[in-house]
Amino acid sequence: MNDNLKAEHKHFINEIIESDRAAGRHDGRVATRFPPEPNGYLHIGHAKSICLNFGLAATYGGTCNLRFDDTNPSTEDVEYVESIIADVRWLGFEPTAILYASDYFGQMYDWAEELVKKGKAYVEDLTDREIAEHRGNFFKPGKNSPFRDRAPEENLDLLRRMRAGEFPDGSRTLRAKIDMQSPNMNLRDPLMYRIKRARHHRTGDAWCIYPMYDWAHGLEDSIEKITHSICTLEFEDHRPLYDWFLKELGIPDPPRQIEFARLSLNYTVMSKRMLLELVQQRRVSGWDDPRMPTVSGMRRRGYTPGSLRAFCEGIGVAKRDNVVDMAQLEHAVRDDLNESAARVMAVLRPLKVTIENFPEGEVEWFDAPYHPERPGMGSRKVPFTREIFIERDDFREEAPKGWHRFSLGREVRLRYACLVTCVGVVKDAAGEVVELRCTWDPASRGGTAPDGRKVRGTSHWVSAAHAVPGEARLYDRLFTKENPLDVSEGGDYKDLLSPSSLEVVAGCRAEPSLATAKPGDRFQFERLGYFCVDPDSTRERLVFNRTVQLKDSWAKIDGARKSG
Ligand code: ATP
Ligand code: MG
């Protein structure tokens, strides 16, 4: 039906939309929206919803709004509004319109009066607790409130006075008059408005009654002429209510609510409430801490917009909840950076090496391409001098079997430069090796010897005199347990935060081409992983976030899955 859409990426929502179009519903239009509540920063679960909604609009030549569901002033803030707009754009999507539910408060209120006049809504005087008691539960039908049969005129008068601010907070509510015996709890006279004196970040003090989500959401969709209102599975049981309000208001050609499974990832939590708690209790450095599953955290860590979109596309759209392996997310960013990131050399834990037969004060410049398969990315010169640093891990005093890197008497290749042989070690008083003495073979410039002798090991390195200092921040999973919400041993998810989720390595040395690197720049540090320059960097000291290691555990899992 649609040429833009590859068959393997089709999911049940495509089917629904295509059959609606075939039936001529909504004149064949497709209009979606992404409706965040501005009470926190976006996380990767929201990115899934963004990709889905904007993606459907693109597939069918439709529209997609960014609509702030700002109906609960006490938890909302402009800081969140701004971060959400920035994150959506960073992900690569431009909303057809940026809209606010609060702009519809007047229209929503008029509709509420309409339902009151029709006898479909009433003002309730019971307290929250009494309402809950009357509501019953899954096994027990509810009881009608003594205020349920108020006359429409009385209800209208009370509602107007609620709005005018005559009653204290929490003293009255407006409820839909549906069915207190319904097996669906959501239909047992749900609340539409509560009284709450809270300053709204857009409407200020204009309102002292605020609409409830279930009442507001379908109205917002209708006002914007949304055709397909996509939400997560927990709203499935709310759909009859969504439809009821629109039917009672006589909305023509109403939007259709469609539910899909939320994205969950292992080793992290994905609820704004919990993420906010981590921020407020300073368990992380902020919403954009690179360990956070937030879009801003992932951006700071070095994830690319393309990698997040590819991940969201790759996991598909499911009707049943499942947990996605973090390794799959890491696979997506590795895949993307493998294509695009410049290869450079940096040493995280330096070990000094002196090249005994290299003249003091001299510099030899070797050509080093930025990407082995992308000649278009160009190259730079790396300086080779008498004193260099190699990775401490690349030296073993007792070389195990199969060791091809530095060890006494062994010849090793320095990437892009030459072959060197370790001829001695210098130890400190404690017996720890603090320096290697090597010789180089001037005939091996470029990394191969003219006699073709075999040298298996290659190490990265930097010239001591030229290297720029830096700090590396190595990240690991934020939680120790696959499901941090499983606290069968007591405590809560915060007790499962991993003490090794951040390791700070000071005293790193990077090749001089990095001196001009700016926050947000991404690199592959050869043999170490992908890194991104952090905004904490200063002129004196660069800070590098490790985005992801080079080793890919998901490719293996996925390969086994596909062939098995
Ligand atoms: P949270 O529970 O994290 O606060 P939320 O659903 O309350 O999330 P909203 O701001 O109301 O957050 O969500 C905006 C949109 O993003 C909604 O349509 C919601 O269904 C969707 N969404 C939120 N979390 C996820 C997720 N984990 N996976 C997919 N979609 C999500
Ligand atoms: Mg919410």
Coordinates of C-alpha atoms and ligand atoms in Angstrom, one line a residue:
M1 CA 0.0 0.0 0.0
N2 CA 2.8 2.4 0.8
D3 CA 6.1 2.4 -1.1
N4 CA 8.0 4.2 1.6
L5 CA 7.5 1.4 4.0
K6 CA 9.6 -1.8 3.9
A7 CA 7.5 -4.8 4.5
E8 CA 9.6 -6.1 7.4
H9 CA 9.1 -2.9 9.3
K10 CA 5.3 -3.0 9.1
H11 CA 3.5 -3.4 12.3
F12 CA -0.1 -3.6 13.6
I13 CA -0.5 0.1 13.7
N14 CA 0.3 0.4 10.0
E15 CA -2.4 -2.2 9.4
I16 CA -4.9 -0.2 11.4
I17 CA -4.1 3.1 9.7
E18 CA -4.2 1.5 6.3
S19 CA -7.5 -0.1 6.9
D20 CA -8.9 3.3 8.2
R21 CA -7.6 5.0 5.1
A22 CA -9.1 2.3 2.9
A23 CA -12.4 2.8 4.6
G24 CA -12.2 6.6 4.1
R25 CA -12.1 7.4 7.8
H26 CA -10.9 10.9 8.6
D27 CA -10.9 11.6 4.8
G28 CA -7.8 9.4 4.6
R29 CA -5.8 11.9 6.7
V30 CA -3.1 10.8 9.2
A31 CA -2.5 13.2 12.1
T32 CA -0.6 12.0 15.1
R33 CA 0.9 13.8 18.1
F34 CA 3.5 13.2 20.8
P35 CA 1.9 14.4 24.1
P36 CA 4.5 14.6 26.9
E37 CA 3.6 16.0 30.3
P38 CA 6.3 18.6 31.0
N39 CA 7.2 17.1 34.4
G40 CA 10.7 15.8 33.6
Y41 CA 13.2 15.2 30.8
L42 CA 12.5 12.8 28.0
H43 CA 13.9 9.2 28.2
I44 CA 14.5 6.6 25.6
G45 CA 11.0 5.3 26.1
H46 CA 9.7 8.7 24.9
A47 CA 12.1 8.5 22.0
K48 CA 10.4 5.3 21.0
S49 CA 7.0 7.1 21.0
I50 CA 8.5 10.1 19.1
C51 CA 10.0 7.9 16.4
L52 CA 6.7 6.0 16.1
N53 CA 4.4 9.1 15.9
F54 CA 6.6 11.2 13.7
G55 CA 7.5 8.1 11.6
L56 CA 3.8 7.3 10.9
A57 CA 3.2 10.9 9.9
A58 CA 6.1 10.8 7.5
T59 CA 5.1 7.4 6.1
Y60 CA 1.6 8.5 5.2
G61 CA 2.3 12.1 4.3
G62 CA 0.5 13.3 7.5
T63 CA 1.2 15.6 10.4
C64 CA 2.6 15.2 13.9
N65 CA 2.2 17.8 16.6
L66 CA 4.3 18.1 19.8
R67 CA 1.6 18.8 22.4
F68 CA 2.4 19.5 26.0
D69 CA -0.1 17.8 28.2
D70 CA 0.3 20.5 30.8
T71 CA -2.8 19.9 32.9
N72 CA -1.1 19.3 36.2
P73 CA 0.6 22.6 37.2
S74 CA 2.1 21.4 40.5
T75 CA 4.7 19.1 38.9
E76 CA 5.3 21.0 35.6
D77 CA 7.9 23.5 34.6
V78 CA 9.2 25.6 31.6
E79 CA 12.6 24.0 32.1
Y80 CA 11.0 20.7 31.1
V81 CA 9.1 22.3 28.2
E82 CA 12.3 23.7 26.7
S83 CA 14.3 20.5 27.2
I84 CA 11.6 18.5 25.5
I85 CA 11.5 20.7 22.4
A86 CA 15.3 20.6 22.2
D87 CA 15.3 16.8 22.5
V88 CA 12.7 16.2 19.9
R89 CA 14.6 18.4 17.4
W90 CA 17.9 16.8 18.3
L91 CA 16.3 13.4 17.5
G92 CA 15.7 14.8 14.0
F93 CA 12.0 15.6 14.1
E94 CA 10.3 18.9 13.4
P95 CA 6.8 19.1 14.9
T96 CA 4.0 20.3 12.5
A97 CA 3.0 22.5 15.5
I98 CA 4.1 23.0 19.1
L99 CA 0.9 23.2 21.1
Y100 CA -0.2 23.3 24.8
A101 CA -3.2 21.6 26.3
S102 CA -3.5 24.6 28.6
D103 CA -4.5 26.7 25.6
Y104 CA -7.7 24.5 25.4
F105 CA -8.8 25.0 29.0
G106 CA -11.6 27.3 28.0
Q107 CA -12.9 25.0 25.3
M108 CA -12.7 22.0 27.7
Y109 CA -14.6 23.9 30.3
D110 CA -17.4 24.7 27.9
W111 CA -17.6 21.1 27.0
A112 CA -17.9 20.2 30.6
E113 CA -20.9 22.6 31.0
E114 CA -22.4 20.9 28.0
L115 CA -22.2 17.4 29.7
V116 CA -23.6 18.9 32.9
K117 CA -26.6 20.3 31.0
K118 CA -27.1 17.0 29.3
G119 CA -27.2 15.3 32.7
K120 CA -24.0 13.4 31.9
A121 CA -21.8 15.0 34.6
Y122 CA -22.4 16.0 38.2
V123 CA -20.7 17.9 41.0
E124 CA -19.5 15.6 43.8
D125 CA -19.2 16.6 47.4
L126 CA -17.7 13.4 48.7
T127 CA -14.0 13.5 49.8
D128 CA -11.4 11.5 47.8
R129 CA -11.5 8.8 50.5
E130 CA -15.2 8.5 50.3
I131 CA -15.1 8.4 46.5
A132 CA -12.6 5.6 46.6
E133 CA -14.8 3.7 49.1
H134 CA -17.9 4.1 46.9
R135 CA -16.0 3.0 43.8
G136 CA -15.7 -0.6 45.0
N137 CA -13.1 -2.8 43.3
F138 CA -12.6 -5.4 40.6
F139 CA -14.8 -7.9 42.6
K140 CA -17.2 -5.5 44.2
P141 CA -19.6 -3.2 42.2
G142 CA -19.5 0.5 43.2
K143 CA -22.2 2.4 45.1
N144 CA -23.9 5.5 43.8
S145 CA -22.9 8.8 45.5
P146 CA -25.7 10.6 47.3
F147 CA -24.9 13.6 45.1
R148 CA -25.2 11.7 41.8
D149 CA -28.8 12.7 41.1
R150 CA -28.4 16.4 41.6
A151 CA -30.4 18.3 39.0
P152 CA -28.5 19.7 36.0
E153 CA -29.3 23.3 37.0
E154 CA -27.8 22.7 40.5
N155 CA -24.7 21.1 39.0
L156 CA -24.3 23.9 36.5
D157 CA -24.4 26.5 39.3
L158 CA -21.9 24.5 41.5
L159 CA -19.6 24.0 38.6
R160 CA -19.6 27.7 37.8
R161 CA -18.8 28.5 41.4
M162 CA -16.1 25.9 41.5
R163 CA -14.5 27.6 38.6
A164 CA -15.0 31.0 40.2
G165 CA -13.0 29.9 43.2
E166 CA -15.8 29.8 45.8
F167 CA -14.8 26.5 47.2
P168 CA -11.6 25.3 48.9
D169 CA -9.2 22.9 47.2
G170 CA -10.3 19.3 47.2
S171 CA -13.8 20.1 48.5
R172 CA -15.6 19.2 45.3
T173 CA -15.0 17.5 42.0
L174 CA -16.8 17.1 38.7
R175 CA -17.6 13.6 37.7
A176 CA -18.9 11.9 34.6
K177 CA -22.1 10.1 35.2
I178 CA -21.5 6.7 33.6
D179 CA -22.0 3.4 35.5
M180 CA -20.9 2.6 39.0
Q181 CA -21.5 -1.1 38.3
S182 CA -19.3 -1.3 35.3
P183 CA -16.8 -4.1 35.3
N184 CA -14.3 -1.5 34.0
M185 CA -13.3 0.6 36.9
N186 CA -12.5 3.5 34.7
L187 CA -16.2 3.9 33.9
R188 CA -17.3 4.1 37.5
D189 CA -18.0 7.9 37.3
P190 CA -14.5 9.1 36.7
L191 CA -13.3 12.5 37.8
M192 CA -13.2 15.3 35.2
Y193 CA -12.1 18.3 37.3
R194 CA -10.6 18.9 40.7
I195 CA -10.1 22.2 42.5
K196 CA -6.5 23.1 43.0
R197 CA -5.0 26.5 43.6
A198 CA -1.7 26.1 41.8
R199 CA 0.1 28.6 39.6
H200 CA 0.4 27.2 36.1
H201 CA 3.5 27.9 34.1
R202 CA 1.4 29.3 31.2
T203 CA -2.0 30.2 32.4
G204 CA -0.8 31.6 35.8
D205 CA -3.7 32.0 38.2
A206 CA -6.5 32.1 35.6
W207 CA -7.8 28.7 36.7
C208 CA -8.4 27.0 40.0
I209 CA -9.9 23.9 38.5
Y210 CA -7.8 21.6 36.4
P211 CA -8.9 18.8 34.1
M212 CA -8.0 15.1 34.7
Y213 CA -6.0 13.2 32.1
D214 CA -8.8 11.0 30.9
W215 CA -11.2 13.9 30.4
A216 CA -8.7 16.1 28.8
H217 CA -6.8 13.8 26.5
G218 CA -9.4 13.0 23.9
L219 CA -10.5 16.6 23.8
E220 CA -7.0 17.7 23.1
D221 CA -6.8 15.2 20.3
S222 CA -10.2 16.3 18.9
I223 CA -9.3 19.9 18.9
E224 CA -6.2 19.2 16.9
K225 CA -8.1 16.8 14.6
I226 CA -5.8 14.0 15.5
T227 CA -6.7 10.8 13.6
H228 CA -4.7 8.2 15.5
S229 CA -4.0 8.8 19.2
I230 CA -1.2 6.4 20.1
C231 CA -0.4 5.7 23.7
T232 CA 1.0 2.9 25.8
L233 CA -0.7 -0.3 26.9
E234 CA -1.7 0.8 30.4
F235 CA -4.4 3.0 28.7
E236 CA -6.1 0.1 27.0
D237 CA -8.8 0.0 29.7
H238 CA -9.2 3.7 29.5
R239 CA -10.2 3.5 25.8
P240 CA -13.9 3.0 26.5
L241 CA -13.8 6.2 28.5
Y242 CA -11.9 8.1 25.8
D243 CA -14.6 7.0 23.4
W244 CA -17.5 7.8 25.8
F245 CA -16.5 11.4 26.2
L246 CA -16.2 12.0 22.5
K247 CA -19.5 10.3 21.8
E248 CA -21.4 12.2 24.4
L249 CA -20.0 15.5 23.1
G250 CA -20.9 14.4 19.5
I251 CA -17.4 14.9 18.1
P252 CA -17.6 14.0 14.5
D253 CA -15.1 11.5 13.0
P254 CA -13.4 11.1 16.4
P255 CA -9.7 10.1 16.8
R256 CA -9.0 6.5 17.4
Q257 CA -6.9 5.5 20.4
I258 CA -4.3 2.8 19.7
E259 CA -2.1 1.2 22.4
F260 CA 1.3 -0.3 22.1
A261 CA 3.8 -1.8 24.6
R262 CA 6.1 0.6 26.5
L263 CA 9.7 0.2 25.9
S264 CA 11.6 -1.1 28.9
L265 CA 15.3 -1.6 29.1
N266 CA 17.2 -3.9 31.5
Y267 CA 19.6 -2.5 34.1
T268 CA 17.8 0.9 34.2
V269 CA 14.6 2.5 35.3
M270 CA 12.3 4.4 33.0
S271 CA 9.9 6.4 34.9
K272 CA 10.2 10.2 35.2
R273 CA 9.2 10.0 38.9
M274 CA 12.2 7.7 39.7
L275 CA 14.6 9.6 37.4
L276 CA 13.6 12.8 39.1
E277 CA 14.3 11.2 42.5
L278 CA 17.8 10.2 41.3
V279 CA 18.4 13.8 40.3
Q280 CA 17.0 15.4 43.4
Q281 CA 18.9 13.1 45.8
R282 CA 22.1 13.7 43.8
R283 CA 22.6 10.0 43.1
V284 CA 23.5 11.2 39.6
S285 CA 24.9 14.5 38.4
G286 CA 21.7 15.7 36.7
W287 CA 19.1 14.7 34.1
D288 CA 21.9 14.7 31.6
D289 CA 24.2 12.4 33.6
P290 CA 25.6 10.1 30.9
R291 CA 24.4 7.1 32.8
M292 CA 20.8 8.2 32.7
P293 CA 18.4 6.6 30.1
T294 CA 17.4 10.2 29.2
V295 CA 17.8 11.6 25.7
S296 CA 19.9 14.4 27.2
G297 CA 22.1 11.9 29.1
M298 CA 22.5 9.8 26.1
R299 CA 23.4 12.8 24.0
R300 CA 26.1 13.8 26.5
R301 CA 27.4 10.3 26.6
G302 CA 27.9 10.4 22.8
Y303 CA 24.9 8.6 21.4
T304 CA 23.9 9.9 17.9
P305 CA 20.3 10.8 16.9
G306 CA 20.7 8.3 14.1
S307 CA 21.6 5.5 16.5
L308 CA 18.6 6.1 18.7
R309 CA 16.3 6.2 15.7
A310 CA 17.8 3.0 14.4
F311 CA 17.4 1.3 17.8
C312 CA 13.7 2.4 18.0
E313 CA 13.1 1.1 14.5
G314 CA 14.9 -2.1 15.2
I315 CA 12.9 -3.1 18.3
G316 CA 9.7 -2.8 16.4
V317 CA 6.2 -2.0 17.8
A318 CA 4.8 -4.7 20.1
K319 CA 1.4 -5.3 21.6
R320 CA 2.8 -7.1 24.6
D321 CA 5.3 -5.7 27.2
N322 CA 8.8 -6.9 27.0
V323 CA 12.2 -5.9 28.2
V324 CA 14.9 -4.9 25.7
D325 CA 18.5 -5.8 26.3
M326 CA 20.8 -2.8 26.9
A327 CA 23.3 -4.6 24.6
Q328 CA 20.9 -3.9 21.7
L329 CA 21.0 -0.2 22.4
E330 CA 24.8 -0.3 22.6
H331 CA 24.9 -2.3 19.3
A332 CA 23.0 0.5 17.6
V333 CA 25.4 3.3 18.6
R334 CA 28.4 1.2 17.9
D335 CA 27.1 0.5 14.4
D336 CA 26.6 4.1 13.8
L337 CA 29.9 5.4 15.2
N338 CA 31.7 2.7 13.4
E339 CA 30.7 4.4 10.2
S340 CA 31.1 8.0 11.3
A341 CA 33.6 8.4 14.1
A342 CA 37.2 9.5 13.4
R343 CA 39.9 7.1 14.7
V344 CA 42.4 8.8 17.0
M345 CA 44.9 7.6 19.6
A346 CA 44.7 8.3 23.3
V347 CA 46.2 6.5 26.2
L348 CA 44.0 6.1 29.3
R349 CA 46.6 4.9 31.8
P350 CA 50.0 6.0 30.5
L351 CA 53.3 4.0 30.8
K352 CA 56.3 5.9 29.7
V353 CA 58.5 4.4 26.9
T354 CA 61.9 5.8 26.0
I355 CA 63.2 4.9 22.5
E356 CA 66.9 4.7 23.2
N357 CA 68.1 4.9 19.6
F358 CA 65.9 7.8 18.7
P359 CA 67.7 11.2 18.8
E360 CA 66.6 13.5 21.6
G361 CA 64.7 16.6 20.5
E362 CA 63.8 15.2 17.1
V363 CA 60.3 14.6 15.8
E364 CA 59.1 12.3 13.0
W365 CA 55.6 12.8 11.7
F366 CA 53.6 9.8 10.5
D367 CA 50.5 10.0 8.4
A368 CA 47.4 8.5 10.1
P369 CA 44.1 8.2 8.3
Y370 CA 41.0 9.1 10.3
H371 CA 39.1 6.0 9.1
P372 CA 40.4 2.8 7.6
E373 CA 37.6 2.5 5.1
R374 CA 36.7 6.2 4.5
P375 CA 39.6 7.9 2.7
G376 CA 37.3 10.9 2.3
M377 CA 37.6 11.6 6.0
G378 CA 41.2 12.5 5.4
S379 CA 44.2 12.0 7.7
R380 CA 46.4 13.9 10.1
K381 CA 50.1 13.6 11.1
V382 CA 51.0 12.1 14.4
P383 CA 54.4 13.0 16.0
F384 CA 56.8 10.3 17.0
T385 CA 59.6 11.2 19.5
R386 CA 62.1 9.7 21.9
E387 CA 59.6 9.6 24.7
I388 CA 56.1 8.2 24.2
F389 CA 53.3 6.8 26.3
I390 CA 51.7 3.5 25.8
E391 CA 48.7 1.9 27.6
R392 CA 49.9 0.4 30.9
D393 CA 47.7 -2.6 30.1
D394 CA 49.7 -3.3 27.0
F395 CA 52.8 -4.3 29.0
R396 CA 53.3 -7.6 30.9
E397 CA 56.4 -8.4 32.8
E398 CA 55.4 -12.1 32.7
A399 CA 53.9 -12.5 29.3
P400 CA 51.2 -15.1 29.2
K401 CA 51.0 -17.5 26.3
G402 CA 49.8 -15.8 23.1
W403 CA 50.8 -12.3 24.4
H404 CA 51.8 -10.2 21.4
R405 CA 52.1 -6.8 23.1
F406 CA 54.9 -5.3 25.2
S407 CA 57.1 -7.6 27.2
L408 CA 60.9 -7.8 27.6
G409 CA 62.6 -8.8 24.3
R410 CA 59.4 -8.6 22.3
E411 CA 58.9 -6.6 19.1
V412 CA 55.6 -4.6 18.8
R413 CA 54.1 -2.3 16.1
L414 CA 53.3 1.2 17.1
R415 CA 50.2 2.0 15.2
Y416 CA 50.9 4.1 12.0
A417 CA 54.6 4.5 13.0
C418 CA 57.1 1.7 13.3
L419 CA 58.3 -1.4 15.0
V420 CA 59.9 -1.2 18.4
T421 CA 61.5 -3.8 20.7
C422 CA 61.4 -3.7 24.5
V423 CA 65.0 -4.0 25.7
G424 CA 64.7 -3.0 29.4
V425 CA 62.4 -1.9 32.2
V426 CA 62.8 0.7 34.9
K427 CA 61.2 0.0 38.3
D428 CA 60.5 2.2 41.2
A429 CA 61.4 1.5 44.8
A430 CA 58.3 -0.6 45.2
G431 CA 59.3 -2.8 42.3
E432 CA 56.6 -1.5 40.0
V433 CA 57.5 -1.0 36.3
V434 CA 57.5 2.8 35.7
E435 CA 59.2 3.0 32.3
L436 CA 60.1 0.8 29.3
R437 CA 63.3 1.1 27.4
C438 CA 62.9 0.2 23.7
T439 CA 64.7 0.5 20.4
W440 CA 63.1 1.2 17.1
D441 CA 63.9 -0.1 13.6
P442 CA 64.1 3.0 11.3
A443 CA 63.6 0.7 8.4
S444 CA 60.1 -0.2 9.6
R445 CA 58.6 3.3 9.1
G446 CA 54.9 2.9 8.4
G447 CA 54.8 -0.3 10.5
T448 CA 56.3 -3.0 8.4
A449 CA 59.9 -4.3 8.2
P450 CA 61.5 -4.6 4.7
D451 CA 62.4 -8.2 5.5
G452 CA 58.7 -8.9 6.1
R453 CA 59.2 -10.4 9.6
K454 CA 56.1 -11.1 11.4
V455 CA 55.0 -8.8 14.2
R456 CA 51.5 -9.6 15.5
G457 CA 50.9 -7.0 18.2
T458 CA 49.9 -3.4 17.5
S459 CA 49.7 -0.8 20.2
H460 CA 48.4 2.7 20.3
W461 CA 50.6 5.4 21.7
V462 CA 51.1 9.1 21.9
S463 CA 54.2 11.4 22.0
A464 CA 54.9 12.5 25.5
A465 CA 55.9 16.0 24.6
H466 CA 52.9 16.6 22.3
A467 CA 50.1 14.8 24.1
V468 CA 47.1 16.8 25.5
P469 CA 46.0 15.9 29.0
G470 CA 42.6 14.6 29.8
E471 CA 40.3 12.7 32.0
A472 CA 38.2 9.7 30.9
R473 CA 34.9 8.9 32.5
L474 CA 34.1 5.2 32.0
Y475 CA 30.5 4.2 32.4
D476 CA 28.8 1.0 33.3
R477 CA 25.2 0.0 33.9
L478 CA 23.5 2.3 36.4
F479 CA 22.0 -0.7 38.3
T480 CA 23.4 -4.0 39.4
K481 CA 20.2 -5.9 38.7
E482 CA 18.5 -6.6 35.4
N483 CA 15.2 -5.4 36.9
P484 CA 15.9 -2.7 39.5
L485 CA 12.3 -2.8 40.4
D486 CA 12.6 -6.3 41.7
V487 CA 13.4 -5.6 45.3
S488 CA 12.4 -9.0 46.8
E489 CA 15.3 -8.6 49.2
G490 CA 13.8 -5.4 50.6
G491 CA 14.8 -1.8 50.2
D492 CA 14.0 0.0 46.9
Y493 CA 15.5 0.5 43.5
K494 CA 17.9 3.1 44.8
D495 CA 19.7 0.4 46.8
L496 CA 20.5 -1.3 43.6
L497 CA 22.5 1.6 42.1
S498 CA 25.8 0.2 40.9
P499 CA 28.9 1.6 42.7
S500 CA 31.0 1.0 39.6
S501 CA 28.7 2.7 37.2
L502 CA 31.2 5.6 36.9
E503 CA 35.0 5.2 37.0
V504 CA 37.0 8.4 36.6
V505 CA 40.5 7.9 35.0
A506 CA 42.6 11.0 35.5
G507 CA 46.0 11.6 33.8
C508 CA 45.0 10.4 30.3
R509 CA 47.1 11.6 27.3
A510 CA 45.6 12.1 23.9
E511 CA 47.3 12.8 20.5
P512 CA 47.7 16.5 19.7
S513 CA 45.0 16.6 17.0
L514 CA 42.5 16.5 19.9
A515 CA 43.7 19.9 21.3
T516 CA 40.9 21.6 19.2
A517 CA 38.2 19.1 20.1
K518 CA 34.9 20.6 21.3
P519 CA 32.2 19.3 23.6
G520 CA 30.0 16.9 21.7
D521 CA 32.8 15.7 19.3
R522 CA 32.9 12.0 19.0
F523 CA 35.9 9.7 18.4
Q524 CA 37.0 6.2 18.4
F525 CA 40.0 5.9 20.6
E526 CA 41.7 3.1 18.8
R527 CA 41.5 -0.2 20.7
L528 CA 39.6 1.4 23.6
G529 CA 36.1 2.4 22.5
Y530 CA 34.0 5.3 21.4
F531 CA 34.4 8.5 23.4
C532 CA 32.6 11.9 23.3
V533 CA 34.0 15.2 24.6
D534 CA 32.1 16.4 27.7
P535 CA 31.0 20.0 28.3
D536 CA 33.0 19.8 31.6
S537 CA 36.2 20.1 29.4
T538 CA 38.5 23.1 30.0
R539 CA 41.5 24.4 28.1
E540 CA 43.8 22.6 30.5
R541 CA 42.0 19.3 30.6
L542 CA 39.7 17.6 28.2
V543 CA 37.0 15.3 29.6
F544 CA 36.0 12.3 27.6
N545 CA 32.9 10.2 28.2
R546 CA 33.2 6.6 27.1
T547 CA 30.0 6.1 25.0
V548 CA 30.5 2.4 24.5
Q549 CA 33.2 -0.2 24.3
L550 CA 34.3 -1.7 21.1
K551 CA 33.3 -5.3 21.9
D552 CA 29.8 -6.1 20.8
S553 CA 28.0 -8.6 22.8
W554 CA 24.6 -8.0 21.1
A555 CA 25.9 -9.0 17.6
K556 CA 26.7 -12.4 19.0
I557 CA 23.3 -12.8 20.7
D558 CA 21.4 -11.5 17.7
G559 CA 23.5 -13.7 15.3
A560 CA 22.8 -16.8 17.4
R561 CA 19.1 -15.9 17.6
K562 CA 18.8 -15.5 13.8
S563 CA 20.6 -18.7 12.9
G564 CA 19.1 -20.7 15.8
Ligands
ATP1 P1 6.7 8.2 32.7 O1 6.0 7.1 33.3 O2 8.1 7.9 32.4 O3 6.5 9.5 33.5 P2 4.7 9.0 31.0 O4 3.9 8.0 30.2 O5 4.0 9.5 32.2 O6 6.1 8.4 31.3 P3 4.3 11.2 29.4 O7 5.0 12.5 29.4 O8 2.9 11.2 29.8 O9 5.1 10.2 30.2 O10 4.5 10.5 28.0 C1 4.4 11.1 26.7 C2 4.2 10.0 25.7 O11 5.3 9.1 25.7 C3 3.0 9.2 26.0 O12 2.3 9.0 24.8 C4 3.5 7.9 26.5 O13 2.7 6.8 26.2 C5 4.9 7.8 25.8 N1 5.8 7.0 26.6 C6 6.2 7.2 27.9 N2 7.0 6.3 28.3 C7 7.2 5.4 27.3 C8 7.9 4.2 27.1 N3 8.6 3.6 28.1 N4 7.8 3.5 25.9 C9 7.1 4.0 24.9 N5 6.3 5.2 25.0 C10 6.4 5.9 26.2
MG2 MG 2.8 10.7 33.1

